[in-house]
Coordinates of C-alpha atoms in Angstrom, one line a residue:
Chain N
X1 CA -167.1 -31.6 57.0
X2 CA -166.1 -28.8 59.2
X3 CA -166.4 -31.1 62.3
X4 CA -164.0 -34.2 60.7
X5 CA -161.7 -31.4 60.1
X6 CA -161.4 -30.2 63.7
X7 CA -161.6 -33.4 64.9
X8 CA -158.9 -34.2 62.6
X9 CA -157.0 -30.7 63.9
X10 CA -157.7 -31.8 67.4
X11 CA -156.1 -35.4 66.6
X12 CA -153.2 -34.3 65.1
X13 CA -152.5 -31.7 68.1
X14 CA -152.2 -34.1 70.6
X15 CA -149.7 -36.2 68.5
X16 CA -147.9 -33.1 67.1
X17 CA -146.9 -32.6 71.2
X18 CA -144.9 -36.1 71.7
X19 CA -142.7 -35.3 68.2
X20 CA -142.2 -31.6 68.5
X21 CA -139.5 -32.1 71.2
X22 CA -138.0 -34.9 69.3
X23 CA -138.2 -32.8 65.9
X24 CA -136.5 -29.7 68.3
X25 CA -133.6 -32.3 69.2
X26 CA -133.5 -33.1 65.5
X27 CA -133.1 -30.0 63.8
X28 CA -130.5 -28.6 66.5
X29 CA -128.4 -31.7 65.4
X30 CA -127.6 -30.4 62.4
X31 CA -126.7 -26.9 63.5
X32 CA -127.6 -23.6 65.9
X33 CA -130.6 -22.2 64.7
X34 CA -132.9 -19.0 65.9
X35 CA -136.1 -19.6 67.4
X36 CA -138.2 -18.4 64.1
X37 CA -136.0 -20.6 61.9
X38 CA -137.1 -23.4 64.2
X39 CA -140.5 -22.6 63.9
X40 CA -140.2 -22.3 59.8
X41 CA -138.2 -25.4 59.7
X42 CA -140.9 -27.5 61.9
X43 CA -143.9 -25.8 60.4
X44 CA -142.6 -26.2 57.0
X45 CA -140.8 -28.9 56.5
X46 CA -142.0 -31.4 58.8
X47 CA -145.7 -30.0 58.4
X48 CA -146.3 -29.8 62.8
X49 CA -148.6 -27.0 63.0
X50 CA -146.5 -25.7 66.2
X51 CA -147.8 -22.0 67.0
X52 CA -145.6 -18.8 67.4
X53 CA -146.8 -19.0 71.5
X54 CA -145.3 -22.3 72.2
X55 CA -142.0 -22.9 70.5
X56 CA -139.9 -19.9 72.4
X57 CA -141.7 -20.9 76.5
X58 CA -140.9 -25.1 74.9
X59 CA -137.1 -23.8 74.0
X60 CA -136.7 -21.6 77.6
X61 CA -137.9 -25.2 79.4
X62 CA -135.3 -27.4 77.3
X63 CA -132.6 -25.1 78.2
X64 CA -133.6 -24.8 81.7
X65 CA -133.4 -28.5 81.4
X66 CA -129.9 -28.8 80.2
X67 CA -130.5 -29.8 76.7
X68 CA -129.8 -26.9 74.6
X69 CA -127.7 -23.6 75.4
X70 CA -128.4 -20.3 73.6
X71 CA -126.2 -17.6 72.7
X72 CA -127.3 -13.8 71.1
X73 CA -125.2 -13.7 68.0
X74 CA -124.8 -10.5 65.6
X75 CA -124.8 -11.4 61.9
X76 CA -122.9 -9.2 60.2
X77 CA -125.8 -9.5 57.0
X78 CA -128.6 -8.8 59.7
X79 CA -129.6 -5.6 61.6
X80 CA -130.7 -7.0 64.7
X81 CA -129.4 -10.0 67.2
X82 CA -130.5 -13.4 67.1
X83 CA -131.0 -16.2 69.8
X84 CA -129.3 -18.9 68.4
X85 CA -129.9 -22.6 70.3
X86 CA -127.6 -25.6 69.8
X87 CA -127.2 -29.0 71.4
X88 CA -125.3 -30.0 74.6
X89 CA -123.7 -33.2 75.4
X90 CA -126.8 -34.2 77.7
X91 CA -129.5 -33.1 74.5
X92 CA -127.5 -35.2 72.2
X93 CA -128.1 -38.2 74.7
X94 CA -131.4 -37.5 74.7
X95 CA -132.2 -37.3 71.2
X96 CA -130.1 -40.9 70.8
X97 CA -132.1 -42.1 73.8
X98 CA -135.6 -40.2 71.9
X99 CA -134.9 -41.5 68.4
X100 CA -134.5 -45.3 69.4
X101 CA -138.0 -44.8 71.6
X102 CA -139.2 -43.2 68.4
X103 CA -138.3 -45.7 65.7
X104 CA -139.5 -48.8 67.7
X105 CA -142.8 -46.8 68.1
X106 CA -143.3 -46.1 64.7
X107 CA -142.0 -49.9 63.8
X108 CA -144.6 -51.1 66.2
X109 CA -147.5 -48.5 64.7
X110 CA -146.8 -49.1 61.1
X111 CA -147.3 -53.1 62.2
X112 CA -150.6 -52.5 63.8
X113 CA -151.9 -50.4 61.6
X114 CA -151.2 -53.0 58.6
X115 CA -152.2 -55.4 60.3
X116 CA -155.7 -53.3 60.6
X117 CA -155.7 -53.2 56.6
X118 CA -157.6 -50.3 54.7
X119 CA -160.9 -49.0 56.9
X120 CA -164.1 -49.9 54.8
X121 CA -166.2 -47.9 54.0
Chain P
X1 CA -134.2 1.8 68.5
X2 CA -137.2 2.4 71.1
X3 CA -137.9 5.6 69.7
X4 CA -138.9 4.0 66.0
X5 CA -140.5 0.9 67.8
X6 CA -144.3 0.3 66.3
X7 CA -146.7 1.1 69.4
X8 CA -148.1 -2.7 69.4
X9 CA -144.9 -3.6 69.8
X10 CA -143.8 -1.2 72.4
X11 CA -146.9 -1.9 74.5
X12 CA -146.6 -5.8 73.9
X13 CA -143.4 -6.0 74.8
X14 CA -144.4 -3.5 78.5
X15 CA -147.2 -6.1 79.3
X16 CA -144.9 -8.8 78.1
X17 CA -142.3 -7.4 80.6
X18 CA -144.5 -6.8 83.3
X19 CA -146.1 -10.5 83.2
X20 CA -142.6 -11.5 83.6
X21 CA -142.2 -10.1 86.8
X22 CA -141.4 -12.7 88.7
X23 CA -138.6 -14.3 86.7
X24 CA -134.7 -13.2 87.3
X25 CA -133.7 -10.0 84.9
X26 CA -132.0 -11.6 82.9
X27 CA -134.9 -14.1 81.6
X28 CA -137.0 -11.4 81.4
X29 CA -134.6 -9.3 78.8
X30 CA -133.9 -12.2 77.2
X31 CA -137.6 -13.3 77.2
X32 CA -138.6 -9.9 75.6
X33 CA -136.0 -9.4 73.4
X34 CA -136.6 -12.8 72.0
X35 CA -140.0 -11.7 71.5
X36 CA -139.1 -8.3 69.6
X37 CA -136.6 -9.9 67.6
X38 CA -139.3 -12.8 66.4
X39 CA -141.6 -9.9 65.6
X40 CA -139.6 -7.7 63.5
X41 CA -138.0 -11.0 61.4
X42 CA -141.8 -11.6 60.9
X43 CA -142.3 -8.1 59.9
X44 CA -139.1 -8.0 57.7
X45 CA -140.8 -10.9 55.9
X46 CA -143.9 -8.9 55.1
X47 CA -146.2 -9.9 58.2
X48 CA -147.9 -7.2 60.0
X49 CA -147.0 -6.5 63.4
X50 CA -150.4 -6.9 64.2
X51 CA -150.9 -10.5 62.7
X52 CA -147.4 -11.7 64.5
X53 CA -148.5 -9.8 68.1
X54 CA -151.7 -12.3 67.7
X55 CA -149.9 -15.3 66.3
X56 CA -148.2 -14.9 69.6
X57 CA -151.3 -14.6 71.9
X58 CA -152.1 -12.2 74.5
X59 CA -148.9 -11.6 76.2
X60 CA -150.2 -12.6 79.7
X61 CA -150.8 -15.8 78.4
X62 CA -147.1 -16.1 76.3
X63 CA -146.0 -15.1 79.9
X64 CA -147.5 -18.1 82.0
X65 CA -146.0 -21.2 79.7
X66 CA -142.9 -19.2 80.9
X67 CA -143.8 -18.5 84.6
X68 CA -144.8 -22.0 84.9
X69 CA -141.9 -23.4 83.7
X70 CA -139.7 -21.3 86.4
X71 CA -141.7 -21.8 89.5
X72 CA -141.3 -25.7 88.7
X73 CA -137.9 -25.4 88.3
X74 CA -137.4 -22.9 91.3
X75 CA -139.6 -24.9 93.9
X76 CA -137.6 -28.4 92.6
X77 CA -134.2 -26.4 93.4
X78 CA -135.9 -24.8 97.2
X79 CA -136.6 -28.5 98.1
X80 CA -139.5 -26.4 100.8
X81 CA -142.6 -28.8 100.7
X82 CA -144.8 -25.4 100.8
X83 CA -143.3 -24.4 97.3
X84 CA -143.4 -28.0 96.4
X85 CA -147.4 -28.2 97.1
X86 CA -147.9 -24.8 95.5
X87 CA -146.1 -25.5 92.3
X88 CA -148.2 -28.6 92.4
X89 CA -150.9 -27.5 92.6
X90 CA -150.6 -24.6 89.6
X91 CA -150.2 -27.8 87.2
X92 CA -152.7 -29.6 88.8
X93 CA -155.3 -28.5 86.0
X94 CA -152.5 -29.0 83.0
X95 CA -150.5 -32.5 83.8
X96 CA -152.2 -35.8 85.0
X97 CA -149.1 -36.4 87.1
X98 CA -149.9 -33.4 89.1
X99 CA -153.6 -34.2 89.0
X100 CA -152.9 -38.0 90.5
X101 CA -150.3 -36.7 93.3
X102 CA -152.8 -34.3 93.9
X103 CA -155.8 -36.5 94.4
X104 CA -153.5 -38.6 96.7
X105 CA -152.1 -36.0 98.6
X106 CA -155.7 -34.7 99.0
X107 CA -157.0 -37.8 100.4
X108 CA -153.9 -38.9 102.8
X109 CA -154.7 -35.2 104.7
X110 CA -158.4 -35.9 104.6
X111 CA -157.3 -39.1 106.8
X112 CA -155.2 -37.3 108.8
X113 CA -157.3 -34.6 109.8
X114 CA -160.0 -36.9 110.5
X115 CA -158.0 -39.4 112.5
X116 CA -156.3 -35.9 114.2
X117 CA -160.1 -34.8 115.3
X118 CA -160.8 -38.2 116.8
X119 CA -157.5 -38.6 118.8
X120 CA -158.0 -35.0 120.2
X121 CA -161.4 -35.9 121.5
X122 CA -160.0 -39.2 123.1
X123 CA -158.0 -36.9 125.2
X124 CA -161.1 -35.2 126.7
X125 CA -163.2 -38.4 126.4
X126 CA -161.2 -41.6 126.2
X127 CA -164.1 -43.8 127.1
X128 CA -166.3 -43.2 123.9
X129 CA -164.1 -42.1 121.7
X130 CA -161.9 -44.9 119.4
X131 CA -162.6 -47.3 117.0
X132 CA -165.8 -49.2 117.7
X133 CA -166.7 -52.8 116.6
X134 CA -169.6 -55.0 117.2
X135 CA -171.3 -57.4 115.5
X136 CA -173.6 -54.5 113.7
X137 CA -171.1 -51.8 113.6
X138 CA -167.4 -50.9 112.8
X139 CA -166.3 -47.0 113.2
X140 CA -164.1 -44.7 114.2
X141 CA -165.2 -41.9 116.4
X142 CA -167.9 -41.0 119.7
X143 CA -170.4 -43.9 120.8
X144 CA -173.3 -42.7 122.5
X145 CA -172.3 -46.4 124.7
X146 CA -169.3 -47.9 125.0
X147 CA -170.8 -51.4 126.1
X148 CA -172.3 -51.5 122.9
X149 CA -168.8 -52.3 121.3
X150 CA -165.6 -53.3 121.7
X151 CA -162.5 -50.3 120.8
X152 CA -160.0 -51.5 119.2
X153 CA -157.4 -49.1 119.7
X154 CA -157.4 -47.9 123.0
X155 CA -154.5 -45.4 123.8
X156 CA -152.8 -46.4 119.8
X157 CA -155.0 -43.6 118.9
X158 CA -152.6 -40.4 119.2
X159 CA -149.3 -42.7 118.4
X160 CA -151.0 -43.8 114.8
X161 CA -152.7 -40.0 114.4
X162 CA -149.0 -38.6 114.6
X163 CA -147.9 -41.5 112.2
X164 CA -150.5 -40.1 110.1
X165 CA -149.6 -36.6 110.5
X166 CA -145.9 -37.7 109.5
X167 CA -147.0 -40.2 106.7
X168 CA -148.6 -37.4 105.0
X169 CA -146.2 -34.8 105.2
X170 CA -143.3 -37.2 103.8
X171 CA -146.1 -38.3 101.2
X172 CA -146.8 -34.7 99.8
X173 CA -143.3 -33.9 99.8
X174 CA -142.5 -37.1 97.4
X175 CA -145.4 -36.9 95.4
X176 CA -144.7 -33.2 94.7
X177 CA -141.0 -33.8 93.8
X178 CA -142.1 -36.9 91.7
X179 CA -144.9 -35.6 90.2
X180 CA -143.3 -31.7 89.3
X181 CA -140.1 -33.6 88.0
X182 CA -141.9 -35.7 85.4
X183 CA -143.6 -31.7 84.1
X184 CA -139.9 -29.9 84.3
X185 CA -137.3 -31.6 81.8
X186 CA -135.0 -33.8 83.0
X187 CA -131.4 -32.3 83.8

């Protein structure tokens, strides 16, 4: 039981790292969040399992990369500055570009793993 | 705001800074402040500072994904095939892009340095050193007697060892480039 689990951890790790960029893209779409609302929102909402190591060093390489800018804002109903991230022109290109890759992906997958039918037993 | 800082904190965020070391000041403030202010929203939420310190892993390894990241992009931006090879070969172990230009790379100086040796020692002893064929034999390097064989290369040897020697610096310059732009993001 303990070993399907980790194998089923272990599985779901290595597809987790194609999305999470694609899920980063995503929720910067909507609007500039801070890294731990990125986290939440990823962990949460679309159930990735990122950890707290990986999604600040993933953020610091997408901005190196042109694809998000950051900016320390003070909120006037919090103590403490934030890091907030939001899109550039180049990250919305490539989350166009990264959705379309995504969707025929997940049209091709969905096909091929109907096409398998349920797994017997 | 030092002064009240928890000492886990304070001591994470010296080992966090001193990991950093090698990025520009301004990464590194930004890096640890990031870090600071992830911990105290955590801890404003009702997390321990303890559990989000550990959430976040030692701090030399939180540092590396970091460090990694900005070697990449620094030896991309030199363009010096020496920074090229050593970024390389840092990601060697992490990307198979890295691991296949550096098998390739590998193998292209092995040629080299072989091909190198031989066309030094046809300098000092053109008549048995080459590449030998005979009906029971096909090599490149000394033969105890040249009438055994015919060499096939005769004074080619040094021309096509300094091809090599050129081949294989242009080669790991390309394959580093190629191989450390498809680990740094696209810009």
């Amino acid at each position: 039981m303990a070993r399907d689990a980790k194998r089923t951890g272990n599985r779901r790790t290595q597809m987790n790292k194609g999305v999470v960029e694609l899920a980063l893209l995503s929720i910067l779409r909507e609007r500039a969040h801070y890294g731990l609302e990125i986290l939440d929102r990823m962990n949460g909402e679309v159930g990735l399992e990122v950890a707290d190591g990986t999604i600040y060093p993933l953020l610091h390489r997408m901005e190196t990369g042109g694809f998000i800018t950051s900016e320390w804002v003070i909120e006037p109903d919090h103590a403490r500055p934030r890091k907030y991230y939001a899109l550039t022109v180049q990250g919305r290109a490539e989350l166009r570009a990264m959705a379309t890759e995504w969707r025929d992906l997940s049209k091709r997958i969905n096909a091929l793993v109907g096409k398998a039918g349920p797994e017997k037993e | 705001m030092t002064q009240k800082e928890h000492p886990r904190l304070a001591a994470y965020a010296r080992e966090l800074r001193w990991a950093l070391s090698a990025l520009p000041d301004a990464d590194r403030d930004s890096i640890v402040d990031e870090m600071r202010s992830h911990v105290l929203d955590r801890v404003d939420a009702g997390a321990s500072v303890e559990d989000t310190l550990a959430a976040l892993g030692p701090a030399d390894d939180y540092a590396s994904a970091f460090r990694d990241a900005y070697t990449v992009a620094t030896s991309l931006s030199s363009g010096r095939t020496p920074h090229l090879l050593g970024a390389l070969m840092r990601n060697v172990a992490n990307s198979v892009s890295a691991a296949v230009a550096g098998i390739v790379i590998l193998g292209a100086w092995m040629f080299t340095l072989m091909i190198g040796n031989v066309a030094l020692l046809k300098i000092s002893d053109p008549a048995h050193v080459g590449l030998w064929k005979s009906d029971h034999f096909f090599f490149i390097g000394i033969i105890d007697d040249p009438s055994t064989g015919r060499e096939l290369l005769g004074p080619w040897l040094l021309p096509i060892a300094l091809a090599s020697l050129v081949i294989s610096l242009l080669l790991t310059r390309w394959l580093a480039v190629w191989a450390l732009r498809r680990i740094a993001p696209r810009r």
